[in-house]
């Protein structure tokens, strides 16, 4: 059901919702399509705010309570905006033994945030994860899709500088 | 059949039976938390584990089917060990406040701890700390007591189909919540309480006005006094007060209730209840004894009868009262006063159904049963906002869609909640259903989708229909109804393609000056596709009030005796003269609108109203008031001082459904018991006693000791009720008429093999405009209806705090563009004017109505929609056109 506000017309003109419409259309009649659609939606919006979840529930004709249940169940989904660079430190056995715990501590200190949080400038989000299957490179972390391996805790400041520089050049 | 052993005992059961079901049949109890027979087993809680010999591990009894040679132990040592550990784990995160917990005595967790002697947890760990959600007026949510069995979620999504709650987060943080952690009040929750009814712990508990414990209440099963679904429920009684209501797992509701049935019971013990007869002296009511009140009434009846003749008196029976009471009311007027001037509010709701379907099929009742909605593969809802007005049937329609893949067509002037479940939603202009039906039929004829065999063998007059329909077209229908022609085509194809197409309709069809034609055109459509006379199909008028079906059956209508036997038939008259021992009038009496008209013209002098409130419910209230004020004498018998009662000369205090025995007949023709749960409030008396005592004083000496004796008399004179008595109703869980003999099992669906009238009759009808249309002066069409949280004229629901919190006041739904044009904001008080009157009401700006349509609920006496409505009548059956009138809206300038 549409609400009373004018958001529906705004959504029509928003290229992100147009893209989401396409995705919903592709998946609409498929069983089990909720997770792929949520995944792609998070790719578009960076996170899954209420209005996107409602939009998907209506589009796929899935109860909102189910959508919210799935989003809140999987740690992969986030309902808060994430930084431009999501740092995921592997805390799997091999990496941990090789010192990823210390890397994580240093990242916290360097960025001034805890796990799950985003820096105020919106640049970095810090996450921990289980094994990403690159134990040969342990300890590893990923920044978005980029994998960084064989690190020590002393590499942390350099790494952050690297991405900040990237950002400066981009702007 | 599979042979297996439970606890050493050899048994057989059909293949596919689960261990739990098999054990239950043998009387062996296996504990459960998450099991509900209405749901697919989901094996969440594991407390039902049993030992199966040779199996590697313990098996969940609820979801493991029995197998040949299986040997099952339900209370062996490993089983008991496992159950104890599960309880131990649950208690590690559960407050042990059973002493003060509202659920105590009705809590499965408590009962199982008792059974397995668990006094607390040996585990130390994290404890949940959730704030109690008190936002809903009827129940609270205490997640600290939730054991995550998920039964509430499944009942909400699979049975009630509201999807208000789900499970969020994972691991220890898992919890039940509406989306985005909102409180219940800001979710899709419809307050049906069906989750509360199944919760095995104190996590979901009804809010209480009175403190009580489950050990100290008496429980009485009865029938819900609200809508026509006739849900079975239990009243929990303490100290002559009804303190809680619970659903019963029986037909027709299978353990479901709606908010009114479940939580709307506080009117019963409300301080406003009438406790003593009242006599108006010099304009004010004075308390009187029953004897004084009776004396005045009897004297007046005698005086007026003598002076002006029997036809100067009239009675309004009540769709709220029992069959027995309606029977006595019509008997009082027919046999004792000797006039057929008896009618009731069915005149305003389904008179056109009774007239229309009696003509085409031979019987004016719902053809099929409520449970059969789950057999249908196409459901067509029109003129009914089913999820609000018949909530349990609405839920079952959704179950049919979700679980059986049934298709849904909805044709309504408003985008009602069911529209979002529909395969086709036709947002038609009010009053254009005949055009729509004809349009649908023209597509079906054009494309050859009709049921030729059925038409040939079981109907007549098809050629007449063909003539009218071929002269019409889907395009014309689309234009008249203001919908897309492709949608009409799509709907026609869906309905015709269905193996079992069931039509459900209510007052959106009947309350028109062409109501009878509306009903006939629905009957035509069903006949055209052979959708009558078998399971899961039918023409199903949803009756609005608990016993409106019964009141009609009992002959509380001016033209028929009980069982629809015509008053103008000499044989019938003779039959009743013999049965009652009085000379009877051969002339049909006055209908309700005619009574009011005659009252206004001084031809009707005395009106006796039992349990009705025409001063809010009838069209053109200003006219109703004039008519009632013009009477010489008005008797009102009610449980509250209604708007109508205030005009009375004498008011007789009656009792509510909780204070008497009797029967109600629900919309599917099922005669069900209501049972006395508490003693009458004050000096109030059951309506049947009052009527009996008045008849006695008028010289008709017949004493009934109990309503069951009246039912015996009813059965003797009413062929459809011939085999019905209290004993059978109780034994068999209600009986559906026709039930002509004591060995007849009752009738699940009508017209099997042959129609009541022999062959069904096609009655070709042309579309006619409503009596009043939008014009320059009154540019908007007002349509009225009911809402979930109020009932009829609010005599009962208006005294339930929570319901008033949910729906406190009159309002009008206006489309945003229309509101904009008048510079009206959402929530603003505006003036609404029709040719008959003007009211103030609150604007609700929503896009579920079209630009030129406005909608109002009719429940409220303050800002009453029926000041505006049109009392133009259907010529055939005298139903007024409550659903369409022209109005204008005005902003109030300050």
Short mmCIF file of C-alpha atoms in Angstrom, two decimals, chain A residues 1-4 6 48-51 53-54 61-76 79, chain B residues 163-171 175 177-182 402 415-417 419-420 816 826 845-848:
data_model
loop_
_atom_site.label_atom_id
_atom_site.label_comp_id
_atom_site.label_asym_id
_atom_site.label_seq_id
_atom_site.Cartn_x
_atom_site.Cartn_y
_atom_site.Cartn_z
CA UNK A 1 0.00 0.00 0.00
CA UNK A 2 1.31 3.36 -0.84
CA UNK A 3 1.42 5.97 1.83
CA UNK A 4 0.17 9.48 1.73
CA UNK A 6 4.99 12.14 -2.05
CA UNK A 48 19.28 -1.47 3.45
CA UNK A 49 17.27 1.32 5.05
CA UNK A 50 13.62 0.87 5.99
CA UNK A 51 12.27 2.37 2.82
CA UNK A 53 13.15 -3.00 2.66
CA UNK A 54 9.54 -1.86 2.34
CA UNK A 61 5.10 -9.51 -2.57
CA UNK A 62 6.91 -10.89 0.46
CA UNK A 63 5.76 -9.93 3.98
CA UNK A 64 7.81 -7.09 5.42
CA UNK A 65 8.21 -9.06 8.63
CA UNK A 66 10.02 -11.73 6.62
CA UNK A 67 12.23 -9.21 4.83
CA UNK A 68 13.20 -7.63 8.11
CA UNK A 69 13.81 -11.06 9.64
CA UNK A 70 16.22 -12.00 6.86
CA UNK A 71 18.02 -8.65 6.86
CA UNK A 72 18.53 -8.74 10.61
CA UNK A 73 19.61 -12.40 10.56
CA UNK A 74 22.51 -12.20 8.11
CA UNK A 75 25.50 -10.17 9.21
CA UNK A 76 26.19 -9.55 5.55
CA UNK A 79 20.76 -1.27 7.90
CA UNK B 163 2.27 -10.74 8.83
CA UNK B 164 2.60 -8.30 11.71
CA UNK B 165 5.48 -10.04 13.44
CA UNK B 166 8.54 -12.07 12.57
CA UNK B 167 11.75 -13.40 14.07
CA UNK B 168 14.62 -10.95 13.90
CA UNK B 169 18.34 -11.20 14.59
CA UNK B 170 20.13 -14.46 15.38
CA UNK B 171 21.55 -16.50 18.18
CA UNK B 175 13.46 -12.21 19.19
CA UNK B 177 9.18 -8.26 16.69
CA UNK B 178 7.30 -6.24 14.12
CA UNK B 179 9.60 -4.99 11.33
CA UNK B 180 12.21 -2.41 12.37
CA UNK B 181 11.69 -3.03 16.09
CA UNK B 182 8.55 -0.88 16.08
CA UNK B 402 -1.56 -18.46 0.48
CA UNK B 415 -8.96 -0.13 -2.37
CA UNK B 416 -9.66 -2.34 0.64
CA UNK B 417 -6.96 -4.37 2.32
CA UNK B 419 -7.16 -5.67 -2.87
CA UNK B 420 -3.46 -6.18 -2.37
CA UNK B 816 -5.84 13.85 -1.78
CA UNK B 826 -5.86 15.48 6.84
CA UNK B 845 -7.10 12.17 3.30
CA UNK B 846 -6.27 8.85 1.66
CA UNK B 847 -5.89 7.55 -1.85
CA UNK B 848 -7.85 4.34 -1.31
#
